[in-house]
PDB file of C-alpha atoms and ligand atoms in Angstrom:
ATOM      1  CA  UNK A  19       0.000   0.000   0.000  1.00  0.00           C
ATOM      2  CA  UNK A  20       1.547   3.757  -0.802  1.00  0.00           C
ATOM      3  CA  UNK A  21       1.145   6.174   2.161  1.00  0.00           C
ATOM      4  CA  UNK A  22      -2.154   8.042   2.716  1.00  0.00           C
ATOM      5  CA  UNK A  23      -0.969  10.874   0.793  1.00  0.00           C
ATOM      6  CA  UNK A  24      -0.601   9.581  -1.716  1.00  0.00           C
ATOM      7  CA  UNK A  25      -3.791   9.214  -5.009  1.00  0.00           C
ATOM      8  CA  UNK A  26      -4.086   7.438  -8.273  1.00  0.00           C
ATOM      9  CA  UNK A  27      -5.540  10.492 -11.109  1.00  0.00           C
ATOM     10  CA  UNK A  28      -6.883   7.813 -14.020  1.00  0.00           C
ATOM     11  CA  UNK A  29      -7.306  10.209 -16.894  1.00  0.00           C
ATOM     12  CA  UNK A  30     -10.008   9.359 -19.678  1.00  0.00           C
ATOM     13  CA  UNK A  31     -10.136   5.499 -19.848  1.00  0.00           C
ATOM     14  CA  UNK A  32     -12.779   5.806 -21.962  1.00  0.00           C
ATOM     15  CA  UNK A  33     -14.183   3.941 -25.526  1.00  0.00           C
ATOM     16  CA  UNK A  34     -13.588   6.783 -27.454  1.00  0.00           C
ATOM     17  CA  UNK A  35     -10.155   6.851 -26.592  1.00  0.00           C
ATOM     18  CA  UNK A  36      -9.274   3.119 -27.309  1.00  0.00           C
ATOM     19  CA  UNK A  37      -8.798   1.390 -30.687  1.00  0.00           C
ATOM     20  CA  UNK A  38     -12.566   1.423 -32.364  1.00  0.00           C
ATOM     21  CA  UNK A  39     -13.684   4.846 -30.521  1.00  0.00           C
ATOM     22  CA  UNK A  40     -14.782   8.252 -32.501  1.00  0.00           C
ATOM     23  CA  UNK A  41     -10.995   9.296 -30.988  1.00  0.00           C
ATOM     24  CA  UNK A  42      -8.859   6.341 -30.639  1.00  0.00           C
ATOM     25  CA  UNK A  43      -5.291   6.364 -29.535  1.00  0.00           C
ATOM     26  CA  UNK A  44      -3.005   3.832 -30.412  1.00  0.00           C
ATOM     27  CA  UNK A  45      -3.195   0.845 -27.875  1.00  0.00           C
ATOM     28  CA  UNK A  46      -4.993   2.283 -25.767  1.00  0.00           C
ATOM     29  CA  UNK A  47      -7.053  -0.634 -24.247  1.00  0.00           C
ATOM     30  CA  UNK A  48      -3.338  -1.731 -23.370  1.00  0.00           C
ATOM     31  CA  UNK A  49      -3.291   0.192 -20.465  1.00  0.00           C
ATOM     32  CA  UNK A  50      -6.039  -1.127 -18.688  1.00  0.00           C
ATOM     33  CA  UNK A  51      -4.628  -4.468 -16.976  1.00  0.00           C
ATOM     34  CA  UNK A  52      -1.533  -2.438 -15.705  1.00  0.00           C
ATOM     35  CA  UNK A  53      -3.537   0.407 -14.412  1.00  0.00           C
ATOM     36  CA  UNK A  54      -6.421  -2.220 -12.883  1.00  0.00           C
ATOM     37  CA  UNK A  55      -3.299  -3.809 -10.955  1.00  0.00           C
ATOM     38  CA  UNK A  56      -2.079  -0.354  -9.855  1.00  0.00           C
ATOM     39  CA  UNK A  57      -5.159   0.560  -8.082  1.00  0.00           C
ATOM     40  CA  UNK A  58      -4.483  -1.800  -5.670  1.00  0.00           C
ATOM     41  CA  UNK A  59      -1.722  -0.232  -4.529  1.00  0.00           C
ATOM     42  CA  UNK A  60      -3.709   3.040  -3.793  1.00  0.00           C
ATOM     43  CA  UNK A  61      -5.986   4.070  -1.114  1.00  0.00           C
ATOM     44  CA  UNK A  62      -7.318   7.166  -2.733  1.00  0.00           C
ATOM     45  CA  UNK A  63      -8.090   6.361  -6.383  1.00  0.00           C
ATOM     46  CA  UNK A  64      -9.945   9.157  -8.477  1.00  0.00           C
ATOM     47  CA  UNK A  65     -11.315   8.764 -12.365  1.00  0.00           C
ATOM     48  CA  UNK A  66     -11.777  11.371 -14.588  1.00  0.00           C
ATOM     49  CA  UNK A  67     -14.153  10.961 -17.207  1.00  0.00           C
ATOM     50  CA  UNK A  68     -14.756  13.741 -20.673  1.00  0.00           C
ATOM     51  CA  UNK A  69     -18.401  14.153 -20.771  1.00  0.00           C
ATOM     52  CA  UNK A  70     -19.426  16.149 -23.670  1.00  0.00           C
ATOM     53  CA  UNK A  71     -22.924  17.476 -24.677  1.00  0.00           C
ATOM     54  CA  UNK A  72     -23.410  16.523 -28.047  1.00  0.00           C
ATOM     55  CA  UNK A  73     -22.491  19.667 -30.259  1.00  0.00           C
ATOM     56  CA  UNK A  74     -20.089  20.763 -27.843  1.00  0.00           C
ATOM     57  CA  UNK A  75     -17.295  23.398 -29.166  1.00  0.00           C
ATOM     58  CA  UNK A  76     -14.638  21.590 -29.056  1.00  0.00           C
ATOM     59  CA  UNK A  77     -15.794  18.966 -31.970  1.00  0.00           C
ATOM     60  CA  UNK A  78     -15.271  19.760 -35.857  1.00  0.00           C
ATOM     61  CA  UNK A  79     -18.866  19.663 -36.676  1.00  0.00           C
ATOM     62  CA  UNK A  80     -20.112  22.239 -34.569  1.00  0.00           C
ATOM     63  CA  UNK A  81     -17.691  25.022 -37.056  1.00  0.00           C
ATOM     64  CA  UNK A  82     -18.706  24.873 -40.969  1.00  0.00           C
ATOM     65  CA  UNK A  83     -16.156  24.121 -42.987  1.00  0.00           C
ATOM     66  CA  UNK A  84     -13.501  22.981 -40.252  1.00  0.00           C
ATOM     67  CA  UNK A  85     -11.935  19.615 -39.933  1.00  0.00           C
ATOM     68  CA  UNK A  86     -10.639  17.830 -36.973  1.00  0.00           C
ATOM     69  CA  UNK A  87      -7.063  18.064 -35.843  1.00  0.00           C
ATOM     70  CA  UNK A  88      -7.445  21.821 -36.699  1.00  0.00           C
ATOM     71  CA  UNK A  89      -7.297  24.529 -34.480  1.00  0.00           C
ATOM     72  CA  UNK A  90      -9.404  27.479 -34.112  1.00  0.00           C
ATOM     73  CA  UNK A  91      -9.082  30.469 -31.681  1.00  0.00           C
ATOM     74  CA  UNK A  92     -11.893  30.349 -28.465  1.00  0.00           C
ATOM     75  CA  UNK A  93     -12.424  33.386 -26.332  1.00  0.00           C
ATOM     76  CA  UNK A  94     -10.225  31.774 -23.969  1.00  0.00           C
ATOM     77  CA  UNK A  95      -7.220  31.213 -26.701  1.00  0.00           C
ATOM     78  CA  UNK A  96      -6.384  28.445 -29.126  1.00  0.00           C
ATOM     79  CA  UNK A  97      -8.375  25.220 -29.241  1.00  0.00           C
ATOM     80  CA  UNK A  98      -8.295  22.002 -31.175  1.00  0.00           C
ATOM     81  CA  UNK A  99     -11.006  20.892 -32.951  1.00  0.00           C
ATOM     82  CA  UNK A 100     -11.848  17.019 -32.358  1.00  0.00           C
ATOM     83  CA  UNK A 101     -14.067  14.018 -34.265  1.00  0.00           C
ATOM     84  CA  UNK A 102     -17.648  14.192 -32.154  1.00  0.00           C
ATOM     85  CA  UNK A 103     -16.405  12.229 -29.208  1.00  0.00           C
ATOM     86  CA  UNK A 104     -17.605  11.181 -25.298  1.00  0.00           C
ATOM     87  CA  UNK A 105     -21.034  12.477 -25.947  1.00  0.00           C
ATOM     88  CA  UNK A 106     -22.761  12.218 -22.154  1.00  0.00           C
ATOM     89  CA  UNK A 107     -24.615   8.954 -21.915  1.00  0.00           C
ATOM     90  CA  UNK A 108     -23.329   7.003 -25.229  1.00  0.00           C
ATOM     91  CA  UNK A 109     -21.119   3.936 -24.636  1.00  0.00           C
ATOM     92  CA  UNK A 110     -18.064   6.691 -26.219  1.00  0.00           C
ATOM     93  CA  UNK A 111     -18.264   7.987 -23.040  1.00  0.00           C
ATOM     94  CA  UNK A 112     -18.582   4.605 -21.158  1.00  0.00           C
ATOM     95  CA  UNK A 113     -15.443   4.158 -19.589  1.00  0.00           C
ATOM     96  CA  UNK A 114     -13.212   0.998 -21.220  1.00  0.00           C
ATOM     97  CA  UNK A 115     -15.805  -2.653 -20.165  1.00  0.00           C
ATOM     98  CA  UNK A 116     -12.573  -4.168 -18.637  1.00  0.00           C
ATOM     99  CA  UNK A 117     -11.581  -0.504 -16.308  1.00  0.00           C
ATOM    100  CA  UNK A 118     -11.977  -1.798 -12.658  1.00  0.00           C
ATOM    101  CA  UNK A 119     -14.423   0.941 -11.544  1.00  0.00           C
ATOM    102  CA  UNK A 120     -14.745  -0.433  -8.297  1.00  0.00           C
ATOM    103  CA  UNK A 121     -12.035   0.808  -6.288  1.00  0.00           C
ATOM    104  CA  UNK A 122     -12.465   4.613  -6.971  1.00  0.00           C
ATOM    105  CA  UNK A 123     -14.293   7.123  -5.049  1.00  0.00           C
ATOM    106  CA  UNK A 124     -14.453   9.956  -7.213  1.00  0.00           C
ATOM    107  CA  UNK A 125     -15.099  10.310 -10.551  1.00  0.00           C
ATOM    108  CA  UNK A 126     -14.874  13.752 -12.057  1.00  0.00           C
ATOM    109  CA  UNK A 127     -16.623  14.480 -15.153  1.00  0.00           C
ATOM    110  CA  UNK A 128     -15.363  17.224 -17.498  1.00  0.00           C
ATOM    111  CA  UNK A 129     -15.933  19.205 -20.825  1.00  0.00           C
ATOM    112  CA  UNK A 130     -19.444  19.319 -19.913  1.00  0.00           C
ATOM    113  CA  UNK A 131     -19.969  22.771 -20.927  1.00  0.00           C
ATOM    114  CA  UNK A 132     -20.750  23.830 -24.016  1.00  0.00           C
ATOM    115  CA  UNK A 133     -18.630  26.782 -24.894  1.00  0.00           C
ATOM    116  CA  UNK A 134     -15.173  25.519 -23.295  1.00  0.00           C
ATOM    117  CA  UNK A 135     -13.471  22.466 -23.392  1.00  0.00           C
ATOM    118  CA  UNK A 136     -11.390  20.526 -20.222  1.00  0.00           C
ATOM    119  CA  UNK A 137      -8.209  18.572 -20.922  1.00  0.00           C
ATOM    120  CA  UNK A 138      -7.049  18.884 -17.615  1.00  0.00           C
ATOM    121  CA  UNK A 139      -8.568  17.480 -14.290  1.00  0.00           C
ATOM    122  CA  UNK A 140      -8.137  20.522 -12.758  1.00  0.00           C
ATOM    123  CA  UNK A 141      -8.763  23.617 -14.665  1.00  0.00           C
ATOM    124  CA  UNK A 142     -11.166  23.727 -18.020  1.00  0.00           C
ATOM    125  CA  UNK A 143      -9.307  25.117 -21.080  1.00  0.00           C
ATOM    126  CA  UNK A 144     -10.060  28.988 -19.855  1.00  0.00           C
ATOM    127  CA  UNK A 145      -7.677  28.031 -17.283  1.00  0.00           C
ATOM    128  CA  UNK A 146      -9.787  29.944 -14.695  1.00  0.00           C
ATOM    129  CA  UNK A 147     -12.676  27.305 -14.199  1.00  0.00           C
ATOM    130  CA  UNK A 148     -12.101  24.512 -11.690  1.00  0.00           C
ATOM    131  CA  UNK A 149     -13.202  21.455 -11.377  1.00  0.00           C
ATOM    132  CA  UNK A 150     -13.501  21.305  -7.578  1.00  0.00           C
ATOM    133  CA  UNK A 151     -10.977  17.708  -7.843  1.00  0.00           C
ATOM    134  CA  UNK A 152      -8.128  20.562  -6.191  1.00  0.00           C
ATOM    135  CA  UNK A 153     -10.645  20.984  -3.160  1.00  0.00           C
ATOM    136  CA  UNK A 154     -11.415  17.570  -2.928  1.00  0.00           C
ATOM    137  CA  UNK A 155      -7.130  16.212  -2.757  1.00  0.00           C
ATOM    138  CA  UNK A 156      -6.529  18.795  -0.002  1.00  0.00           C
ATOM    139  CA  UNK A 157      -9.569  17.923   1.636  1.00  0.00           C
ATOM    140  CA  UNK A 158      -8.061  14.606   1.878  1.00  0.00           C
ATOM    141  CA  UNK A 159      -4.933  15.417   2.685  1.00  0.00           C
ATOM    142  CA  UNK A 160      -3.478  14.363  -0.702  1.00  0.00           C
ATOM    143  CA  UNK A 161       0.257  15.559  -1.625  1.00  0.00           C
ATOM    144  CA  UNK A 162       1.625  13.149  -3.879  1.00  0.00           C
ATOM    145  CA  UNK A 163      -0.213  11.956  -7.171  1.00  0.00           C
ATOM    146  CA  UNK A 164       0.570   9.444  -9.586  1.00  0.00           C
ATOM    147  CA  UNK A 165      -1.297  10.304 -13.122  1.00  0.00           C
ATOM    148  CA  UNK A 166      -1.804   7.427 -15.931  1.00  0.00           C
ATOM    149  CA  UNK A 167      -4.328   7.765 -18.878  1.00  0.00           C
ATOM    150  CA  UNK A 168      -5.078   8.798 -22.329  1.00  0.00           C
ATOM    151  CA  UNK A 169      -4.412  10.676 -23.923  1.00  0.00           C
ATOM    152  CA  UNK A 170      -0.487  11.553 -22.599  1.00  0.00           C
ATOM    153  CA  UNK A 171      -0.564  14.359 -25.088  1.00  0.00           C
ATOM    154  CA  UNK A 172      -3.531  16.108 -24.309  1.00  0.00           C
ATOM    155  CA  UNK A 173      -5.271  15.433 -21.208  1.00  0.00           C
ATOM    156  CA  UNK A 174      -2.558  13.429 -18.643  1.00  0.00           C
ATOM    157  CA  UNK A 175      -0.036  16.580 -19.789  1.00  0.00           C
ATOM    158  CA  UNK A 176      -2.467  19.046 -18.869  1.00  0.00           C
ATOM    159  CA  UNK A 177      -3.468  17.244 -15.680  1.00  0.00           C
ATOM    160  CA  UNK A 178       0.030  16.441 -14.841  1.00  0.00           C
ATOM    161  CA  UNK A 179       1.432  20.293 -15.436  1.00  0.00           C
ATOM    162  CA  UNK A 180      -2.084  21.885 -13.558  1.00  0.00           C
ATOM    163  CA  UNK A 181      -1.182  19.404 -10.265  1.00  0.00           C
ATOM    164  CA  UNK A 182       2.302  20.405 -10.144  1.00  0.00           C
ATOM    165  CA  UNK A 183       1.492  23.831  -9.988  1.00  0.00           C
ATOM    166  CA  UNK A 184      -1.506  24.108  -7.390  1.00  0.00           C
ATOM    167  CA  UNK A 185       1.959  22.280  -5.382  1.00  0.00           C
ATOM    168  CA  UNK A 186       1.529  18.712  -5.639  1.00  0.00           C
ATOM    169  CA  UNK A 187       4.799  15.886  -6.369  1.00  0.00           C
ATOM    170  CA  UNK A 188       3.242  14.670  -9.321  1.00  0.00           C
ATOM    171  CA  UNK A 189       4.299  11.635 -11.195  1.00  0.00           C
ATOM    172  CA  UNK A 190       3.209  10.370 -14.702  1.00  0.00           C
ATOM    173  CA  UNK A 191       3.606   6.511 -15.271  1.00  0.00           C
ATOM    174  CA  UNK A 192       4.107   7.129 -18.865  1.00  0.00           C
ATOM    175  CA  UNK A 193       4.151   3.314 -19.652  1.00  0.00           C
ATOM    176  CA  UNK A 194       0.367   3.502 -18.362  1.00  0.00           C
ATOM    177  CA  UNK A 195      -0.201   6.149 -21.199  1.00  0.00           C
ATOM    178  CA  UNK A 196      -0.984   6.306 -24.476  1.00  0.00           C
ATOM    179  CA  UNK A 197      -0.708   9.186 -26.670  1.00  0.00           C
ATOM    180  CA  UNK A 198      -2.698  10.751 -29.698  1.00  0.00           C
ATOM    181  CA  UNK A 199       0.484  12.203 -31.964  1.00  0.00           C
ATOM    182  CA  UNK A 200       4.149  12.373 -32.287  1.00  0.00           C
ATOM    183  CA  UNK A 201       4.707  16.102 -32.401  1.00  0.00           C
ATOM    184  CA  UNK A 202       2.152  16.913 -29.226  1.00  0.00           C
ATOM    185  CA  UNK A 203       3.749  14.107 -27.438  1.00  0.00           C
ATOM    186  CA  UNK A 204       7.295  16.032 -27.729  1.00  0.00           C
ATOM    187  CA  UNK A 205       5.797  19.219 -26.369  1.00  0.00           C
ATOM    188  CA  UNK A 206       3.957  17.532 -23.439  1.00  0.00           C
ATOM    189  CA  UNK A 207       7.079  15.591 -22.148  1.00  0.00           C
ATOM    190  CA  UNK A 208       9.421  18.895 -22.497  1.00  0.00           C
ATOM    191  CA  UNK A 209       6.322  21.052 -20.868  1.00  0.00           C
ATOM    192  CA  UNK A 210       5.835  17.984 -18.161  1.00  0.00           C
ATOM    193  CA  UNK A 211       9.622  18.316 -17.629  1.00  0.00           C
ATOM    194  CA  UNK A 212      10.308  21.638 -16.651  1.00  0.00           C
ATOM    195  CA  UNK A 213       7.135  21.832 -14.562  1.00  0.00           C
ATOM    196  CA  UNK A 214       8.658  19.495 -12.645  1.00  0.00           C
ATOM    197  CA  UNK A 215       6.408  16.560 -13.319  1.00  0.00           C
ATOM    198  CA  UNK A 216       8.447  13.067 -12.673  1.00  0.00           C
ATOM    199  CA  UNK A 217       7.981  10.872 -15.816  1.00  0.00           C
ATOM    200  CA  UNK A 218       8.455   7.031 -14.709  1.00  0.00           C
TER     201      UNK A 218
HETATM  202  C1  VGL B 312      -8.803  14.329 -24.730  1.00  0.00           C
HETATM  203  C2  VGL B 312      -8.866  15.460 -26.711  1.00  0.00           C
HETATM  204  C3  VGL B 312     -10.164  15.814 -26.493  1.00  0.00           C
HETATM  205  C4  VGL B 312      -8.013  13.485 -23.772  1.00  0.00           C
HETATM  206  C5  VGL B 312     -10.108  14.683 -24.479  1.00  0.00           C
HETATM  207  O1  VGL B 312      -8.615  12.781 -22.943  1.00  0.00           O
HETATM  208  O2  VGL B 312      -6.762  13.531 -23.859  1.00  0.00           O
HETATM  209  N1  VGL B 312      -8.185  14.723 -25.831  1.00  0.00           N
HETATM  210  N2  VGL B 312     -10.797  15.413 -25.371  1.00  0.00           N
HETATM  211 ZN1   ZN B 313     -12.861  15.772 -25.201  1.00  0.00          ZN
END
Protein backbone atom coordinates (compact mmCIF):
# COMPACT_ATOMS: atom_id res chain seq x y z
CA UNK A 1 0.00 0.00 0.00
CA UNK A 2 1.55 3.76 -0.80
CA UNK A 3 1.14 6.17 2.16
CA UNK A 4 -2.15 8.04 2.72
CA UNK A 5 -0.97 10.87 0.79
CA UNK A 6 -0.60 9.58 -1.72
CA UNK A 7 -3.79 9.21 -5.01
CA UNK A 8 -4.09 7.44 -8.27
CA UNK A 9 -5.54 10.49 -11.11
CA UNK A 10 -6.88 7.81 -14.02
CA UNK A 11 -7.31 10.21 -16.89
CA UNK A 12 -10.01 9.36 -19.68
CA UNK A 13 -10.14 5.50 -19.85
CA UNK A 14 -12.78 5.81 -21.96
CA UNK A 15 -14.18 3.94 -25.53
CA UNK A 16 -13.59 6.78 -27.45
CA UNK A 17 -10.16 6.85 -26.59
CA UNK A 18 -9.27 3.12 -27.31
CA UNK A 19 -8.80 1.39 -30.69
CA UNK A 20 -12.57 1.42 -32.36
CA UNK A 21 -13.68 4.85 -30.52
CA UNK A 22 -14.78 8.25 -32.50
CA UNK A 23 -11.00 9.30 -30.99
CA UNK A 24 -8.86 6.34 -30.64
CA UNK A 25 -5.29 6.36 -29.54
CA UNK A 26 -3.01 3.83 -30.41
CA UNK A 27 -3.19 0.84 -27.88
CA UNK A 28 -4.99 2.28 -25.77
CA UNK A 29 -7.05 -0.63 -24.25
CA UNK A 30 -3.34 -1.73 -23.37
CA UNK A 31 -3.29 0.19 -20.47
CA UNK A 32 -6.04 -1.13 -18.69
CA UNK A 33 -4.63 -4.47 -16.98
CA UNK A 34 -1.53 -2.44 -15.70
CA UNK A 35 -3.54 0.41 -14.41
CA UNK A 36 -6.42 -2.22 -12.88
CA UNK A 37 -3.30 -3.81 -10.96
CA UNK A 38 -2.08 -0.35 -9.85
CA UNK A 39 -5.16 0.56 -8.08
CA UNK A 40 -4.48 -1.80 -5.67
CA UNK A 41 -1.72 -0.23 -4.53
CA UNK A 42 -3.71 3.04 -3.79
CA UNK A 43 -5.99 4.07 -1.11
CA UNK A 44 -7.32 7.17 -2.73
CA UNK A 45 -8.09 6.36 -6.38
CA UNK A 46 -9.95 9.16 -8.48
CA UNK A 47 -11.31 8.76 -12.37
CA UNK A 48 -11.78 11.37 -14.59
CA UNK A 49 -14.15 10.96 -17.21
CA UNK A 50 -14.76 13.74 -20.67
CA UNK A 51 -18.40 14.15 -20.77
CA UNK A 52 -19.43 16.15 -23.67
CA UNK A 53 -22.92 17.48 -24.68
CA UNK A 54 -23.41 16.52 -28.05
CA UNK A 55 -22.49 19.67 -30.26
CA UNK A 56 -20.09 20.76 -27.84
CA UNK A 57 -17.29 23.40 -29.17
CA UNK A 58 -14.64 21.59 -29.06
CA UNK A 59 -15.79 18.97 -31.97
CA UNK A 60 -15.27 19.76 -35.86
CA UNK A 61 -18.87 19.66 -36.68
CA UNK A 62 -20.11 22.24 -34.57
CA UNK A 63 -17.69 25.02 -37.06
CA UNK A 64 -18.71 24.87 -40.97
CA UNK A 65 -16.16 24.12 -42.99
CA UNK A 66 -13.50 22.98 -40.25
CA UNK A 67 -11.94 19.62 -39.93
CA UNK A 68 -10.64 17.83 -36.97
CA UNK A 69 -7.06 18.06 -35.84
CA UNK A 70 -7.45 21.82 -36.70
CA UNK A 71 -7.30 24.53 -34.48
CA UNK A 72 -9.40 27.48 -34.11
CA UNK A 73 -9.08 30.47 -31.68
CA UNK A 74 -11.89 30.35 -28.47
CA UNK A 75 -12.42 33.39 -26.33
CA UNK A 76 -10.22 31.77 -23.97
CA UNK A 77 -7.22 31.21 -26.70
CA UNK A 78 -6.38 28.45 -29.13
CA UNK A 79 -8.38 25.22 -29.24
CA UNK A 80 -8.29 22.00 -31.18
CA UNK A 81 -11.01 20.89 -32.95
CA UNK A 82 -11.85 17.02 -32.36
CA UNK A 83 -14.07 14.02 -34.26
CA UNK A 84 -17.65 14.19 -32.15
CA UNK A 85 -16.41 12.23 -29.21
CA UNK A 86 -17.61 11.18 -25.30
CA UNK A 87 -21.03 12.48 -25.95
CA UNK A 88 -22.76 12.22 -22.15
CA UNK A 89 -24.61 8.95 -21.92
CA UNK A 90 -23.33 7.00 -25.23
CA UNK A 91 -21.12 3.94 -24.64
CA UNK A 92 -18.06 6.69 -26.22
CA UNK A 93 -18.26 7.99 -23.04
CA UNK A 94 -18.58 4.60 -21.16
CA UNK A 95 -15.44 4.16 -19.59
CA UNK A 96 -13.21 1.00 -21.22
CA UNK A 97 -15.81 -2.65 -20.17
CA UNK A 98 -12.57 -4.17 -18.64
CA UNK A 99 -11.58 -0.50 -16.31
CA UNK A 100 -11.98 -1.80 -12.66
CA UNK A 101 -14.42 0.94 -11.54
CA UNK A 102 -14.75 -0.43 -8.30
CA UNK A 103 -12.03 0.81 -6.29
CA UNK A 104 -12.47 4.61 -6.97
CA UNK A 105 -14.29 7.12 -5.05
CA UNK A 106 -14.45 9.96 -7.21
CA UNK A 107 -15.10 10.31 -10.55
CA UNK A 108 -14.87 13.75 -12.06
CA UNK A 109 -16.62 14.48 -15.15
CA UNK A 110 -15.36 17.22 -17.50
CA UNK A 111 -15.93 19.20 -20.82
CA UNK A 112 -19.44 19.32 -19.91
CA UNK A 113 -19.97 22.77 -20.93
CA UNK A 114 -20.75 23.83 -24.02
CA UNK A 115 -18.63 26.78 -24.89
CA UNK A 116 -15.17 25.52 -23.30
CA UNK A 117 -13.47 22.47 -23.39
CA UNK A 118 -11.39 20.53 -20.22
CA UNK A 119 -8.21 18.57 -20.92
CA UNK A 120 -7.05 18.88 -17.62
CA UNK A 121 -8.57 17.48 -14.29
CA UNK A 122 -8.14 20.52 -12.76
CA UNK A 123 -8.76 23.62 -14.66
CA UNK A 124 -11.17 23.73 -18.02
CA UNK A 125 -9.31 25.12 -21.08
CA UNK A 126 -10.06 28.99 -19.86
CA UNK A 127 -7.68 28.03 -17.28
CA UNK A 128 -9.79 29.94 -14.70
CA UNK A 129 -12.68 27.30 -14.20
CA UNK A 130 -12.10 24.51 -11.69
CA UNK A 131 -13.20 21.45 -11.38
CA UNK A 132 -13.50 21.31 -7.58
CA UNK A 133 -10.98 17.71 -7.84
CA UNK A 134 -8.13 20.56 -6.19
CA UNK A 135 -10.65 20.98 -3.16
CA UNK A 136 -11.42 17.57 -2.93
CA UNK A 137 -7.13 16.21 -2.76
CA UNK A 138 -6.53 18.79 0.00
CA UNK A 139 -9.57 17.92 1.64
CA UNK A 140 -8.06 14.61 1.88
CA UNK A 141 -4.93 15.42 2.68
CA UNK A 142 -3.48 14.36 -0.70
CA UNK A 143 0.26 15.56 -1.63
CA UNK A 144 1.63 13.15 -3.88
CA UNK A 145 -0.21 11.96 -7.17
CA UNK A 146 0.57 9.44 -9.59
CA UNK A 147 -1.30 10.30 -13.12
CA UNK A 148 -1.80 7.43 -15.93
CA UNK A 149 -4.33 7.77 -18.88
CA UNK A 150 -5.08 8.80 -22.33
CA UNK A 151 -4.41 10.68 -23.92
CA UNK A 152 -0.49 11.55 -22.60
CA UNK A 153 -0.56 14.36 -25.09
CA UNK A 154 -3.53 16.11 -24.31
CA UNK A 155 -5.27 15.43 -21.21
CA UNK A 156 -2.56 13.43 -18.64
CA UNK A 157 -0.04 16.58 -19.79
CA UNK A 158 -2.47 19.05 -18.87
CA UNK A 159 -3.47 17.24 -15.68
CA UNK A 160 0.03 16.44 -14.84
CA UNK A 161 1.43 20.29 -15.44
CA UNK A 162 -2.08 21.89 -13.56
CA UNK A 163 -1.18 19.40 -10.27
CA UNK A 164 2.30 20.40 -10.14
CA UNK A 165 1.49 23.83 -9.99
CA UNK A 166 -1.51 24.11 -7.39
CA UNK A 167 1.96 22.28 -5.38
CA UNK A 168 1.53 18.71 -5.64
CA UNK A 169 4.80 15.89 -6.37
CA UNK A 170 3.24 14.67 -9.32
CA UNK A 171 4.30 11.63 -11.19
CA UNK A 172 3.21 10.37 -14.70
CA UNK A 173 3.61 6.51 -15.27
CA UNK A 174 4.11 7.13 -18.86
CA UNK A 175 4.15 3.31 -19.65
CA UNK A 176 0.37 3.50 -18.36
CA UNK A 177 -0.20 6.15 -21.20
CA UNK A 178 -0.98 6.31 -24.48
CA UNK A 179 -0.71 9.19 -26.67
CA UNK A 180 -2.70 10.75 -29.70
CA UNK A 181 0.48 12.20 -31.96
CA UNK A 182 4.15 12.37 -32.29
CA UNK A 183 4.71 16.10 -32.40
CA UNK A 184 2.15 16.91 -29.23
CA UNK A 185 3.75 14.11 -27.44
CA UNK A 186 7.29 16.03 -27.73
CA UNK A 187 5.80 19.22 -26.37
CA UNK A 188 3.96 17.53 -23.44
CA UNK A 189 7.08 15.59 -22.15
CA UNK A 190 9.42 18.89 -22.50
CA UNK A 191 6.32 21.05 -20.87
CA UNK A 192 5.83 17.98 -18.16
CA UNK A 193 9.62 18.32 -17.63
CA UNK A 194 10.31 21.64 -16.65
CA UNK A 195 7.14 21.83 -14.56
CA UNK A 196 8.66 19.49 -12.64
CA UNK A 197 6.41 16.56 -13.32
CA UNK A 198 8.45 13.07 -12.67
CA UNK A 199 7.98 10.87 -15.82
CA UNK A 200 8.45 7.03 -14.71
C1 LIG B 1 -8.80 14.33 -24.73
C2 LIG B 1 -8.87 15.46 -26.71
C3 LIG B 1 -10.16 15.81 -26.49
C4 LIG B 1 -8.01 13.48 -23.77
C5 LIG B 1 -10.11 14.68 -24.48
O1 LIG B 1 -8.61 12.78 -22.94
O2 LIG B 1 -6.76 13.53 -23.86
N1 LIG B 1 -8.18 14.72 -25.83
N2 LIG B 1 -10.80 15.41 -25.37
ZN1 LIG C 1 -12.86 15.77 -25.20
Amino acid sequence: MTASDEALIVIDVQNDFCPGGALAVGGGDEIVPGINALMAEFDTIVLTQDWHPAGHSSFASSHEGRGPFTQIDMPYGPQMLWPDHCIQGTDGAAFHPKLDLSPAQMIVRKGFRAGVDSYSAFFENDRTTTTGLVGYLRARSVQRLTVVGLALDYCVNFSAVDAAGLGFDVTVDYTLCRAIAEDSLKEAVAGMQAAGVVLA
